[in-house]
mmCIF file of C-alpha atoms in Angstrom:
data_model
loop_
_atom_site.group_PDB
_atom_site.id
_atom_site.type_symbol
_atom_site.label_atom_id
_atom_site.label_comp_id
_atom_site.label_asym_id
_atom_site.label_seq_id
_atom_site.Cartn_x
_atom_site.Cartn_y
_atom_site.Cartn_z
ATOM 1 C CA MET U 22 -27.014 -16.399 -0.688
ATOM 2 C CA HIS U 23 -26.245 -16.400 3.020
ATOM 3 C CA ASP U 24 -28.327 -14.176 5.266
ATOM 4 C CA ILE U 25 -25.364 -11.891 6.041
ATOM 5 C CA ASN U 26 -24.864 -11.267 2.312
ATOM 6 C CA LYS U 27 -28.550 -10.567 1.787
ATOM 7 C CA ILE U 28 -28.671 -8.153 4.726
ATOM 8 C CA TRP U 29 -25.551 -6.379 3.461
ATOM 9 C CA GLU U 30 -26.944 -6.041 -0.079
ATOM 10 C CA GLU U 31 -30.120 -4.487 1.337
ATOM 11 C CA LEU U 32 -28.108 -2.043 3.457
ATOM 12 C CA LYS U 33 -25.816 -1.220 0.531
ATOM 13 C CA ASN U 34 -28.837 -0.375 -1.594
ATOM 14 C CA LYS U 35 -30.115 1.986 1.111
ATOM 15 C CA ILE U 36 -26.725 3.708 1.243
ATOM 16 C CA ASN U 37 -26.504 4.019 -2.537
ATOM 17 C CA THR U 38 -29.923 5.682 -2.724
ATOM 18 C CA CYS U 39 -29.687 7.735 0.483
ATOM 19 C CA ASN U 40 -30.794 11.384 0.387
ATOM 20 C CA LYS U 41 -30.652 12.195 4.117
ATOM 21 C CA CYS U 42 -28.251 15.112 3.654
ATOM 22 C CA GLY U 43 -27.131 17.513 0.941
ATOM 23 C CA LEU U 44 -24.122 15.428 -0.076
ATOM 24 C CA CYS U 45 -26.434 13.231 -2.135
ATOM 25 C CA LYS U 46 -26.820 16.123 -4.596
ATOM 26 C CA THR U 47 -23.115 16.406 -5.416
ATOM 27 C CA ARG U 48 -21.867 12.813 -5.237
ATOM 28 C CA HIS U 49 -21.127 10.672 -8.264
ATOM 29 C CA ASN U 50 -21.390 7.509 -6.194
ATOM 30 C CA ALA U 51 -22.009 6.692 -2.584
ATOM 31 C CA VAL U 52 -19.246 4.534 -1.097
ATOM 32 C CA PRO U 53 -20.851 1.921 1.172
ATOM 33 C CA GLY U 54 -17.674 -0.036 1.913
ATOM 34 C CA GLU U 55 -16.301 -3.399 0.863
ATOM 35 C CA GLY U 56 -14.464 -6.451 2.074
ATOM 36 C CA ASN U 57 -14.907 -9.650 4.002
ATOM 37 C CA LEU U 58 -18.264 -9.720 5.796
ATOM 38 C CA ASN U 59 -17.012 -12.557 8.015
ATOM 39 C CA THR U 60 -13.926 -10.684 9.134
ATOM 40 C CA LYS U 61 -12.942 -9.914 12.705
ATOM 41 C CA VAL U 62 -11.430 -6.570 11.676
ATOM 42 C CA VAL U 63 -13.185 -3.442 10.368
ATOM 43 C CA LEU U 64 -11.264 -0.351 9.273
ATOM 44 C CA ILE U 65 -13.162 2.953 9.378
ATOM 45 C CA GLY U 66 -11.927 6.055 7.598
ATOM 46 C CA GLU U 67 -13.383 9.541 7.399
ATOM 47 C CA GLY U 68 -15.078 9.754 4.021
ATOM 48 C CA PRO U 69 -14.574 9.212 0.306
ATOM 49 C CA GLY U 70 -12.179 11.272 -1.777
ATOM 50 C CA ARG U 71 -12.283 11.935 -5.502
ATOM 51 C CA ASP U 72 -11.243 8.453 -6.657
ATOM 52 C CA GLU U 73 -13.645 6.806 -4.234
ATOM 53 C CA ASP U 74 -16.493 9.073 -5.308
ATOM 54 C CA MET U 75 -15.911 8.186 -8.954
ATOM 55 C CA THR U 76 -15.745 4.425 -8.391
ATOM 56 C CA GLY U 77 -17.902 3.781 -5.318
ATOM 57 C CA ARG U 78 -15.004 1.938 -3.647
ATOM 58 C CA PRO U 79 -13.237 2.938 -0.386
ATOM 59 C CA PHE U 80 -9.545 3.734 0.027
ATOM 60 C CA ILE U 81 -8.424 3.301 -3.583
ATOM 61 C CA GLY U 82 -6.849 6.727 -4.171
ATOM 62 C CA GLU U 83 -3.312 7.722 -3.236
ATOM 63 C CA ALA U 84 -3.965 7.395 0.501
ATOM 64 C CA GLY U 85 -5.645 4.040 0.005
ATOM 65 C CA GLN U 86 -2.732 2.750 -2.045
ATOM 66 C CA LEU U 87 -0.335 3.766 0.726
ATOM 67 C CA LEU U 88 -2.560 2.050 3.282
ATOM 68 C CA THR U 89 -2.493 -1.151 1.227
ATOM 69 C CA LYS U 90 1.325 -1.018 1.021
ATOM 70 C CA ILE U 91 1.612 -0.587 4.793
ATOM 71 C CA LEU U 92 -0.799 -3.449 5.474
ATOM 72 C CA ASN U 93 1.025 -5.678 2.995
ATOM 73 C CA ALA U 94 4.368 -4.912 4.646
ATOM 74 C CA ALA U 95 2.927 -6.122 7.960
ATOM 75 C CA LYS U 96 1.416 -9.186 6.244
ATOM 76 C CA ILE U 97 -2.137 -7.968 6.868
ATOM 77 C CA ASP U 98 -4.314 -8.904 3.898
ATOM 78 C CA ARG U 99 -6.513 -5.950 2.982
ATOM 79 C CA ASN U 100 -9.013 -8.370 1.411
ATOM 80 C CA GLU U 101 -9.513 -10.007 4.790
ATOM 81 C CA LEU U 102 -10.725 -6.731 6.325
ATOM 82 C CA PHE U 103 -13.946 -4.830 5.847
ATOM 83 C CA ILE U 104 -13.233 -1.197 4.960
ATOM 84 C CA THR U 105 -15.731 1.643 5.223
ATOM 85 C CA ASN U 106 -16.008 5.320 6.216
ATOM 86 C CA VAL U 107 -17.936 7.416 8.724
ATOM 87 C CA ILE U 108 -19.725 9.175 5.872
ATOM 88 C CA LYS U 109 -20.527 7.474 2.597
ATOM 89 C CA CYS U 110 -20.449 10.462 0.207
ATOM 90 C CA ARG U 111 -17.649 12.883 -0.643
ATOM 91 C CA THR U 112 -17.879 16.256 1.090
ATOM 92 C CA ASP U 113 -16.340 18.485 -1.593
ATOM 93 C CA GLU U 114 -13.333 18.910 -3.877
ATOM 94 C CA PHE U 115 -11.181 19.797 -0.870
ATOM 95 C CA ASN U 116 -12.284 16.733 1.139
ATOM 96 C CA ARG U 117 -13.177 18.922 4.122
ATOM 97 C CA ASP U 118 -14.084 17.274 7.426
ATOM 98 C CA PRO U 119 -17.708 16.136 7.529
ATOM 99 C CA MET U 120 -20.147 18.308 9.459
ATOM 100 C CA GLN U 121 -22.077 17.002 12.430
ATOM 101 C CA GLU U 122 -25.330 16.735 10.490
ATOM 102 C CA GLU U 123 -23.600 14.739 7.752
ATOM 103 C CA MET U 124 -22.133 12.301 10.256
ATOM 104 C CA TYR U 125 -25.509 12.076 11.978
ATOM 105 C CA ALA U 126 -27.199 11.254 8.652
ATOM 106 C CA CYS U 127 -24.763 8.362 8.102
ATOM 107 C CA ARG U 128 -24.564 7.171 11.703
ATOM 108 C CA ASP U 129 -27.234 4.476 11.357
ATOM 109 C CA PHE U 130 -25.439 3.030 8.332
ATOM 110 C CA LEU U 131 -22.167 2.668 10.222
ATOM 111 C CA GLU U 132 -23.938 1.176 13.239
ATOM 112 C CA ALA U 133 -25.735 -1.299 10.971
ATOM 113 C CA GLN U 134 -22.471 -2.316 9.302
ATOM 114 C CA LEU U 135 -20.868 -3.051 12.661
ATOM 115 C CA LEU U 136 -23.932 -5.032 13.768
ATOM 116 C CA ILE U 137 -23.822 -7.117 10.587
ATOM 117 C CA ILE U 138 -20.107 -7.879 10.808
ATOM 118 C CA ARG U 139 -19.649 -7.979 14.592
ATOM 119 C CA PRO U 140 -15.878 -7.429 14.515
ATOM 120 C CA SER U 141 -13.451 -8.075 17.340
ATOM 121 C CA ILE U 142 -11.231 -5.147 16.308
ATOM 122 C CA ILE U 143 -12.140 -1.742 14.877
ATOM 123 C CA ILE U 144 -9.335 0.319 13.336
ATOM 124 C CA THR U 145 -10.123 4.032 13.143
ATOM 125 C CA ALA U 146 -8.000 5.922 10.610
ATOM 126 C CA GLY U 147 -7.580 9.557 11.580
ATOM 127 C CA ASN U 148 -9.358 12.040 13.814
ATOM 128 C CA VAL U 149 -12.928 11.875 12.522
ATOM 129 C CA PRO U 150 -13.809 8.222 13.202
ATOM 130 C CA THR U 151 -11.670 8.128 16.342
ATOM 131 C CA LYS U 152 -13.328 11.151 17.944
ATOM 132 C CA LEU U 153 -16.783 10.008 16.839
ATOM 133 C CA LEU U 154 -16.612 6.504 18.285
ATOM 134 C CA LEU U 155 -14.625 7.349 21.415
ATOM 135 C CA ARG U 156 -16.643 10.538 22.041
ATOM 136 C CA THR U 157 -13.498 12.479 22.759
ATOM 137 C CA ASN U 158 -11.941 15.782 21.785
ATOM 138 C CA ASN U 159 -8.442 14.326 22.011
ATOM 139 C CA GLY U 160 -6.639 14.151 18.697
ATOM 140 C CA ILE U 161 -5.108 11.211 16.883
ATOM 141 C CA THR U 162 -1.575 12.241 17.903
ATOM 142 C CA SER U 163 -2.366 11.345 21.512
ATOM 143 C CA LEU U 164 -4.661 8.383 20.824
ATOM 144 C CA HIS U 165 -2.934 6.458 18.039
ATOM 145 C CA GLY U 166 -1.466 3.058 18.782
ATOM 146 C CA LYS U 167 -3.490 2.486 21.966
ATOM 147 C CA PHE U 168 -6.343 0.031 22.318
ATOM 148 C CA SER U 169 -9.622 1.289 23.791
ATOM 149 C CA ASP U 170 -12.938 -0.434 24.398
ATOM 150 C CA TRP U 171 -15.953 0.357 22.241
ATOM 151 C CA ARG U 172 -19.015 -1.654 23.257
ATOM 152 C CA GLY U 173 -16.849 -4.638 24.064
ATOM 153 C CA ILE U 174 -14.856 -4.339 20.826
ATOM 154 C CA LYS U 175 -11.153 -3.431 20.760
ATOM 155 C CA LEU U 176 -10.783 -0.053 19.048
ATOM 156 C CA PHE U 177 -7.359 0.893 17.676
ATOM 157 C CA PRO U 178 -6.716 4.379 16.245
ATOM 158 C CA ILE U 179 -4.051 4.888 13.570
ATOM 159 C CA PHE U 180 -2.931 7.914 11.575
ATOM 160 C CA HIS U 181 -4.876 8.383 8.379
ATOM 161 C CA PRO U 182 -2.544 7.536 5.492
ATOM 162 C CA SER U 183 -3.234 10.964 3.948
ATOM 163 C CA TYR U 184 -1.517 12.459 7.009
ATOM 164 C CA LEU U 185 1.650 10.581 6.059
ATOM 165 C CA LEU U 186 1.359 11.789 2.478
ATOM 166 C CA HIS U 187 0.991 15.434 3.487
ATOM 167 C CA SER U 188 3.447 15.467 6.388
ATOM 168 C CA PRO U 189 6.638 17.411 5.558
ATOM 169 C CA ASP U 190 8.613 14.676 7.362
ATOM 170 C CA LYS U 191 8.816 11.781 4.893
ATOM 171 C CA SER U 192 11.613 10.035 6.786
ATOM 172 C CA ASN U 193 11.448 6.780 8.714
ATOM 173 C CA ASN U 194 13.395 8.296 11.605
ATOM 174 C CA VAL U 195 12.316 7.539 15.169
ATOM 175 C CA GLY U 196 9.366 9.783 16.034
ATOM 176 C CA SER U 197 8.424 10.577 12.428
ATOM 177 C CA PRO U 198 4.807 9.926 11.344
ATOM 178 C CA ARG U 199 5.892 6.997 9.149
ATOM 179 C CA TYR U 200 7.899 5.464 11.992
ATOM 180 C CA LEU U 201 4.996 5.829 14.422
ATOM 181 C CA MET U 202 2.538 4.377 11.907
ATOM 182 C CA TRP U 203 4.754 1.345 11.380
ATOM 183 C CA GLN U 204 5.044 0.737 15.136
ATOM 184 C CA ASP U 205 1.246 0.945 15.414
ATOM 185 C CA ILE U 206 0.670 -1.432 12.503
ATOM 186 C CA LYS U 207 3.062 -4.013 13.976
ATOM 187 C CA LEU U 208 1.169 -3.878 17.268
ATOM 188 C CA LEU U 209 -2.109 -4.179 15.375
ATOM 189 C CA LYS U 210 -0.811 -7.248 13.514
ATOM 190 C CA GLN U 211 -0.015 -8.938 16.824
ATOM 191 C CA LYS U 212 -3.562 -8.314 18.081
ATOM 192 C CA ILE U 213 -5.144 -9.530 14.828
ATOM 193 C CA ASP U 214 -3.104 -12.742 15.017
ATOM 194 C CA GLU U 215 -4.129 -13.176 18.649
ATOM 195 C CA VAL U 216 -7.819 -12.734 17.852
ATOM 196 C CA ASN U 217 -7.651 -15.058 14.850
ATOM 197 C CA SER U 218 -5.923 -17.747 16.909
ATOM 198 C CA GLN U 219 -8.828 -17.707 19.374
ATOM 199 C CA SER U 220 -11.438 -18.452 16.720
#
């Protein structure tokens, strides 16, 4: 077993047994994250939903399935990414936004994941991870599709796929959420190809 795998297994065990906040009392499973540990691209969501809580796997519910379809359409292989969330346990049945103390409890885990993987690109899906990492109050509608710098890593915010699912505008018309998401994903694909070509 390579060192990176051993380090990840140790961190995953810490996440799975964590009791730093009250969410440990209501979870079925913690959701540490999964994917290619040698990737150059990490995708960070907000937190697990019901399906993720039941299985311990990230982005496998309805929003995750939509995300996979979008990535596939852009010829981005989900299996080549590492996918995780800001918080590792489900908040509640309504999937409310995590509270500050919950994000603080999980912060070291996310930092450790990024140190292990050392990506060249971080994709933040939705407001929670974007605001947390960029330390901004600006929302995803103004930040999506633009690269920023996070500790020397390119950070790229996108709409959370659940936003597309719940938006009343399901069209692909110019300016619609689905249209904007597709433009962002195409730009992201270009950057991923550029980074991979440099390795």
